[in-house]
PDB file of C-alpha atoms and ligand atoms in Angstrom:
ATOM      1  CA  MET C 230     -24.932 -80.769  44.263  1.00 96.00           C
ATOM      2  CA  HIS C 231     -22.098 -79.985  42.267  1.00 98.00           C
ATOM      3  CA  VAL C 232     -22.979 -77.356  39.072  1.00 98.00           C
ATOM      4  CA  ASP C 233     -20.112 -77.365  36.768  1.00 98.00           C
ATOM      5  CA  ILE C 234     -20.316 -74.051  33.701  1.00 98.00           C
ATOM      6  CA  VAL C 235     -18.958 -74.923  30.713  1.00 98.00           C
ATOM      7  CA  PRO C 236     -18.226 -71.380  28.789  1.00 98.00           C
ATOM      8  CA  VAL C 237     -18.284 -71.965  24.861  1.00 98.00           C
ATOM      9  CA  GLY C 238     -16.231 -69.654  22.695  1.00 96.00           C
ATOM     10  CA  ASP C 239     -15.070 -66.434  24.410  1.00 94.00           C
ATOM     11  CA  LEU C 240     -16.501 -65.504  27.227  1.00 96.00           C
ATOM     12  CA  PRO C 241     -15.776 -62.551  29.767  1.00 96.00           C
ATOM     13  CA  ALA C 242     -14.485 -63.624  33.139  1.00 97.00           C
ATOM     14  CA  ALA C 243     -17.287 -61.474  34.378  1.00 97.00           C
ATOM     15  CA  VAL C 244     -19.772 -63.343  33.486  1.00 98.00           C
ATOM     16  CA  LYS C 245     -18.278 -66.909  34.634  1.00 98.00           C
ATOM     17  CA  ARG C 246     -18.042 -65.138  38.032  1.00 98.00           C
ATOM     18  CA  GLU C 247     -21.792 -63.883  38.076  1.00 98.00           C
ATOM     19  CA  ALA C 248     -23.130 -67.134  37.029  1.00 98.00           C
ATOM     20  CA  SER C 249     -21.082 -69.060  39.813  1.00 98.00           C
ATOM     21  CA  SER C 250     -22.089 -66.632  42.485  1.00 98.00           C
ATOM     22  CA  GLY C 251     -25.429 -66.630  41.320  1.00 98.00           C
ATOM     23  CA  LEU C 252     -25.732 -70.403  41.656  1.00 98.00           C
ATOM     24  CA  ARG C 253     -23.889 -70.706  44.516  1.00 98.00           C
ATOM     25  CA  SER C 254     -26.405 -67.913  46.358  1.00 97.00           C
ATOM     26  CA  VAL C 255     -29.490 -69.684  45.562  1.00 97.00           C
ATOM     27  CA  TYR C 256     -28.633 -73.191  45.806  1.00 97.00           C
ATOM     28  CA  ASP C 257     -25.937 -73.729  48.109  1.00 94.00           C
ATOM     29  CA  CYS C 258     -24.141 -75.770  45.611  1.00 97.00           C
ATOM     30  CA  GLU C 259     -20.479 -76.730  44.648  1.00 98.00           C
ATOM     31  CA  VAL C 260     -19.400 -74.564  41.098  1.00 98.00           C
ATOM     32  CA  THR C 261     -16.737 -75.691  39.000  1.00 98.00           C
ATOM     33  CA  ILE C 262     -15.661 -73.278  35.949  1.00 98.00           C
ATOM     34  CA  HIS C 263     -14.582 -75.876  33.107  1.00 98.00           C
ATOM     35  CA  ASP C 264     -12.371 -74.868  30.174  1.00 97.00           C
ATOM     36  CA  ASN C 265     -13.489 -73.273  27.626  1.00 97.00           C
ATOM     37  CA  GLN C 266     -14.706 -75.118  24.778  1.00 98.00           C
ATOM     38  CA  PRO C 267     -15.237 -74.661  21.053  1.00 98.00           C
ATOM     39  CA  VAL C 268     -18.570 -74.145  19.541  1.00 97.00           C
ATOM     40  CA  PRO C 269     -20.219 -77.553  18.593  1.00 96.00           C
ATOM     41  CA  GLU C 270     -19.747 -78.092  14.936  1.00 92.00           C
ATOM     42  CA  GLY C 271     -23.043 -78.024  13.241  1.00 93.00           C
ATOM     43  CA  ALA C 272     -24.606 -75.993  15.725  1.00 97.00           C
ATOM     44  CA  TYR C 273     -24.914 -73.128  13.578  1.00 97.00           C
ATOM     45  CA  ASP C 274     -27.533 -72.310  11.168  1.00 96.00           C
ATOM     46  CA  SER C 275     -26.566 -70.091   8.267  1.00 96.00           C
ATOM     47  CA  GLY C 276     -30.010 -69.369   7.068  1.00 95.00           C
ATOM     48  CA  ARG C 277     -31.140 -68.134  10.576  1.00 95.00           C
ATOM     49  CA  GLU C 278     -27.748 -66.832  11.315  1.00 96.00           C
ATOM     50  CA  GLN C 279     -28.135 -68.411  14.798  1.00 97.00           C
ATOM     51  CA  TYR C 280     -27.511 -71.400  16.633  1.00 98.00           C
ATOM     52  CA  ARG C 281     -29.040 -74.199  17.654  1.00 98.00           C
ATOM     53  CA  ALA C 282     -29.557 -74.333  21.738  1.00 98.00           C
ATOM     54  CA  GLU C 283     -29.955 -78.561  21.295  1.00 97.00           C
ATOM     55  CA  GLU C 284     -26.128 -78.775  20.408  1.00 98.00           C
ATOM     56  CA  PHE C 285     -24.651 -76.814  23.493  1.00 98.00           C
ATOM     57  CA  ILE C 286     -27.138 -78.546  26.103  1.00 98.00           C
ATOM     58  CA  GLU C 287     -25.152 -81.814  24.740  1.00 97.00           C
ATOM     59  CA  LEU C 288     -22.202 -80.417  24.814  1.00 98.00           C
ATOM     60  CA  ALA C 289     -22.480 -79.263  28.397  1.00 98.00           C
ATOM     61  CA  GLY C 290     -23.748 -82.893  29.301  1.00 97.00           C
ATOM     62  CA  ARG C 291     -20.967 -84.679  27.504  1.00 97.00           C
ATOM     63  CA  VAL C 292     -17.933 -82.684  28.960  1.00 98.00           C
ATOM     64  CA  GLY C 293     -19.203 -81.340  32.185  1.00 98.00           C
ATOM     65  CA  SER C 294     -18.323 -82.871  35.227  1.00 98.00           C
ATOM     66  CA  GLY C 295     -21.079 -81.919  37.226  1.00 98.00           C
ATOM     67  CA  GLU C 296     -23.988 -83.663  38.529  1.00 98.00           C
ATOM     68  CA  LYS C 297     -25.695 -80.520  36.675  1.00 98.00           C
ATOM     69  CA  ASN C 298     -24.029 -78.815  33.867  1.00 98.00           C
ATOM     70  CA  ILE C 299     -24.567 -75.555  32.055  1.00 98.00           C
ATOM     71  CA  ALA C 300     -22.980 -74.287  28.951  1.00 98.00           C
ATOM     72  CA  ILE C 301     -22.381 -70.330  28.669  1.00 98.00           C
ATOM     73  CA  THR C 302     -22.029 -68.915  25.070  1.00 98.00           C
ATOM     74  CA  ALA C 303     -22.358 -65.443  23.741  1.00 97.00           C
ATOM     75  CA  ASN C 304     -23.736 -66.807  20.856  1.00 97.00           C
ATOM     76  CA  ASP C 305     -27.205 -65.835  19.544  1.00 97.00           C
ATOM     77  CA  LEU C 306     -29.521 -69.340  20.661  1.00 98.00           C
ATOM     78  CA  TYR C 307     -32.753 -70.585  19.156  1.00 97.00           C
ATOM     79  CA  TYR C 308     -34.739 -73.426  19.633  1.00 96.00           C
ATOM     80  CA  ARG C 309     -37.408 -74.738  17.273  1.00 94.00           C
ATOM     81  CA  ARG C 310     -39.822 -71.944  16.313  1.00 91.00           C
ATOM     82  CA  ARG C 311     -39.170 -69.540  18.648  1.00 92.00           C
ATOM     83  CA  ASN C 312     -37.031 -66.546  17.337  1.00 93.00           C
ATOM     84  CA  TYR C 313     -34.696 -67.277  19.844  1.00 95.00           C
ATOM     85  CA  VAL C 314     -34.107 -68.353  23.517  1.00 96.00           C
ATOM     86  CA  PHE C 315     -32.227 -66.832  26.670  1.00 97.00           C
ATOM     87  CA  GLY C 316     -31.437 -70.137  27.569  1.00 97.00           C
ATOM     88  CA  LEU C 317     -32.561 -74.000  27.314  1.00 98.00           C
ATOM     89  CA  ALA C 318     -32.852 -77.083  29.547  1.00 97.00           C
ATOM     90  CA  TYR C 319     -34.720 -80.199  29.511  1.00 95.00           C
ATOM     91  CA  LEU C 320     -36.879 -80.698  32.592  1.00 95.00           C
ATOM     92  CA  SER C 321     -34.170 -83.043  35.176  1.00 95.00           C
ATOM     93  CA  GLY C 322     -31.636 -83.365  32.483  1.00 96.00           C
ATOM     94  CA  ASN C 323     -27.808 -82.789  33.742  1.00 97.00           C
ATOM     95  CA  GLY C 324     -27.122 -80.484  30.606  1.00 98.00           C
ATOM     96  CA  SER C 325     -28.662 -76.593  30.140  1.00 98.00           C
ATOM     97  CA  VAL C 326     -27.307 -73.683  28.158  1.00 98.00           C
ATOM     98  CA  ILE C 327     -27.680 -69.939  28.498  1.00 98.00           C
ATOM     99  CA  SER C 328     -26.733 -67.070  25.703  1.00 98.00           C
ATOM    100  CA  THR C 329     -25.704 -63.687  26.652  1.00 97.00           C
ATOM    101  CA  TYR C 330     -26.276 -62.378  23.467  1.00 96.00           C
ATOM    102  CA  ARG C 331     -29.677 -60.927  23.949  1.00 95.00           C
ATOM    103  CA  LEU C 332     -29.215 -60.277  27.583  1.00 95.00           C
ATOM    104  CA  GLN C 333     -27.279 -57.269  27.077  1.00 89.00           C
ATOM    105  CA  THR C 334     -29.641 -54.746  25.432  1.00 77.00           C
ATOM    106  CA  SER C 335     -30.712 -52.219  27.731  1.00 69.00           C
ATOM    107  CA  SER C 336     -32.879 -52.443  30.008  1.00 59.00           C
ATOM    108  CA  ASP C 337     -36.256 -51.084  28.792  1.00 54.00           C
ATOM    109  CA  GLY C 338     -38.131 -51.312  32.552  1.00 55.00           C
ATOM    110  CA  GLY C 339     -37.023 -47.716  33.239  1.00 56.00           C
ATOM    111  CA  PHE C 340     -37.316 -48.400  36.832  1.00 58.00           C
ATOM    112  CA  SER C 341     -33.892 -48.679  37.764  1.00 64.00           C
ATOM    113  CA  GLU C 342     -30.873 -46.350  38.249  1.00 73.00           C
ATOM    114  CA  ARG C 343     -28.601 -49.336  38.288  1.00 80.00           C
ATOM    115  CA  SER C 344     -25.827 -49.263  35.383  1.00 84.00           C
ATOM    116  CA  ALA C 345     -25.883 -51.308  32.240  1.00 86.00           C
ATOM    117  CA  THR C 346     -23.160 -53.561  33.638  1.00 89.00           C
ATOM    118  CA  ASP C 347     -24.852 -54.312  36.647  1.00 91.00           C
ATOM    119  CA  ILE C 348     -28.290 -54.623  35.221  1.00 92.00           C
ATOM    120  CA  PHE C 349     -26.682 -57.572  32.461  1.00 94.00           C
ATOM    121  CA  ALA C 350     -24.819 -59.158  35.608  1.00 96.00           C
ATOM    122  CA  ASP C 351     -28.049 -60.043  37.176  1.00 96.00           C
ATOM    123  CA  ARG C 352     -29.755 -61.182  34.499  1.00 96.00           C
ATOM    124  CA  VAL C 353     -26.994 -63.426  33.831  1.00 98.00           C
ATOM    125  CA  ARG C 354     -27.518 -64.829  37.239  1.00 98.00           C
ATOM    126  CA  LYS C 355     -31.442 -64.906  36.607  1.00 98.00           C
ATOM    127  CA  GLU C 356     -31.052 -66.905  33.734  1.00 98.00           C
ATOM    128  CA  VAL C 357     -28.413 -69.363  35.082  1.00 98.00           C
ATOM    129  CA  VAL C 358     -30.914 -69.859  38.110  1.00 98.00           C
ATOM    130  CA  HIS C 359     -33.434 -70.363  36.268  1.00 98.00           C
ATOM    131  CA  GLU C 360     -32.091 -73.141  33.786  1.00 98.00           C
ATOM    132  CA  ILE C 361     -30.456 -74.915  36.509  1.00 98.00           C
ATOM    133  CA  GLY C 362     -34.297 -74.975  38.160  1.00 98.00           C
ATOM    134  CA  HIS C 363     -35.146 -76.575  34.989  1.00 98.00           C
ATOM    135  CA  THR C 364     -32.634 -79.548  35.251  1.00 98.00           C
ATOM    136  CA  LEU C 365     -33.765 -79.934  38.807  1.00 97.00           C
ATOM    137  CA  GLY C 366     -37.510 -80.583  37.858  1.00 97.00           C
ATOM    138  CA  LEU C 367     -38.979 -77.203  38.283  1.00 98.00           C
ATOM    139  CA  GLU C 368     -41.225 -76.105  35.820  1.00 97.00           C
ATOM    140  CA  HIS C 369     -42.368 -72.433  35.029  1.00 98.00           C
ATOM    141  CA  CYS C 370     -43.930 -70.636  37.801  1.00 98.00           C
ATOM    142  CA  ASP C 371     -46.898 -67.990  37.858  1.00 97.00           C
ATOM    143  CA  ASN C 372     -45.277 -66.044  40.402  1.00 97.00           C
ATOM    144  CA  SER C 373     -43.938 -62.763  38.463  1.00 94.00           C
ATOM    145  CA  ARG C 374     -41.009 -62.218  40.967  1.00 96.00           C
ATOM    146  CA  CYS C 375     -40.234 -65.968  40.927  1.00 98.00           C
ATOM    147  CA  VAL C 376     -36.867 -66.701  38.735  1.00 98.00           C
ATOM    148  CA  MET C 377     -38.718 -69.748  37.405  1.00 98.00           C
ATOM    149  CA  ASN C 378     -41.238 -67.203  35.386  1.00 97.00           C
ATOM    150  CA  PHE C 379     -41.001 -67.748  32.188  1.00 96.00           C
ATOM    151  CA  SER C 380     -39.222 -64.503  30.869  1.00 94.00           C
ATOM    152  CA  PRO C 381     -39.252 -64.341  27.116  1.00 92.00           C
ATOM    153  CA  THR C 382     -38.147 -60.773  27.268  1.00 93.00           C
ATOM    154  CA  VAL C 383     -35.342 -58.615  29.257  1.00 93.00           C
ATOM    155  CA  ARG C 384     -37.967 -56.630  30.654  1.00 91.00           C
ATOM    156  CA  GLU C 385     -39.809 -59.694  32.504  1.00 93.00           C
ATOM    157  CA  VAL C 386     -36.236 -61.204  33.399  1.00 95.00           C
ATOM    158  CA  ASP C 387     -35.601 -57.620  34.954  1.00 93.00           C
ATOM    159  CA  VAL C 388     -38.868 -57.866  37.239  1.00 93.00           C
ATOM    160  CA  LYS C 389     -38.440 -61.260  38.276  1.00 96.00           C
ATOM    161  CA  GLU C 390     -35.640 -61.906  41.205  1.00 97.00           C
ATOM    162  CA  GLU C 391     -32.859 -63.826  41.381  1.00 97.00           C
ATOM    163  CA  ASN C 392     -34.217 -66.330  43.967  1.00 97.00           C
ATOM    164  CA  LEU C 393     -37.005 -69.125  43.731  1.00 98.00           C
ATOM    165  CA  CYS C 394     -40.626 -68.441  45.487  1.00 98.00           C
ATOM    166  CA  GLY C 395     -41.667 -70.126  48.300  1.00 97.00           C
ATOM    167  CA  SER C 396     -43.208 -72.692  46.288  1.00 97.00           C
ATOM    168  CA  CYS C 397     -40.703 -73.730  44.045  1.00 98.00           C
ATOM    169  CA  GLN C 398     -37.957 -73.667  47.206  1.00 97.00           C
ATOM    170  CA  ARG C 399     -40.171 -76.514  48.784  1.00 97.00           C
ATOM    171  CA  LEU C 400     -39.845 -78.717  45.897  1.00 96.00           C
ATOM    172  CA  VAL C 401     -36.077 -78.535  45.365  1.00 93.00           C
ATOM    173  CA  LEU C 402     -34.353 -77.057  48.420  1.00 80.00           C
TER     174      LEU C 402
HETATM  175 ZN1   ZN U 278     -37.596 -71.917  31.528  1.00 56.70          ZN
HETATM  176 ZN1   ZN U 279     -42.102 -70.187  41.852  1.00 56.70          ZN
END
């Protein structure tokens, strides 16, 4: 499998590096980094001061050169009635997106002595692995340690691991 990462707007090199490394380690796939893309026109909702996640998925699917493509943005995303999303993908689609905007909030888990930089890097890795999992057909998993667990807050992101649980692995790997 080939996954193309599509950075949208300004994105630190470290984010691209962590995303790429996370995907390669879990899916053993080829990963490329696309040229930076401008934020899609019309994605901004001035009433909410947030960006529509769907527009980024569409962009990733359109410009990405992979079998699966993931947009990564530092902008704050929302989807339908949810206040925000860390990421979004359609089941078995070829485009997906994550936002780093809300992954930078300090850890509230308190179970780790690790630096904020390391915690942030782990969240980025987990979120890209999670969204690409959806594009491979995986739905949310009840196992709180599994990367496919639904994690609406960073606390739940921090609890889960970067890997797919055994049952999810058997479905896609
Ligand atoms: Zn999900
Ligand atoms: Zn699982």
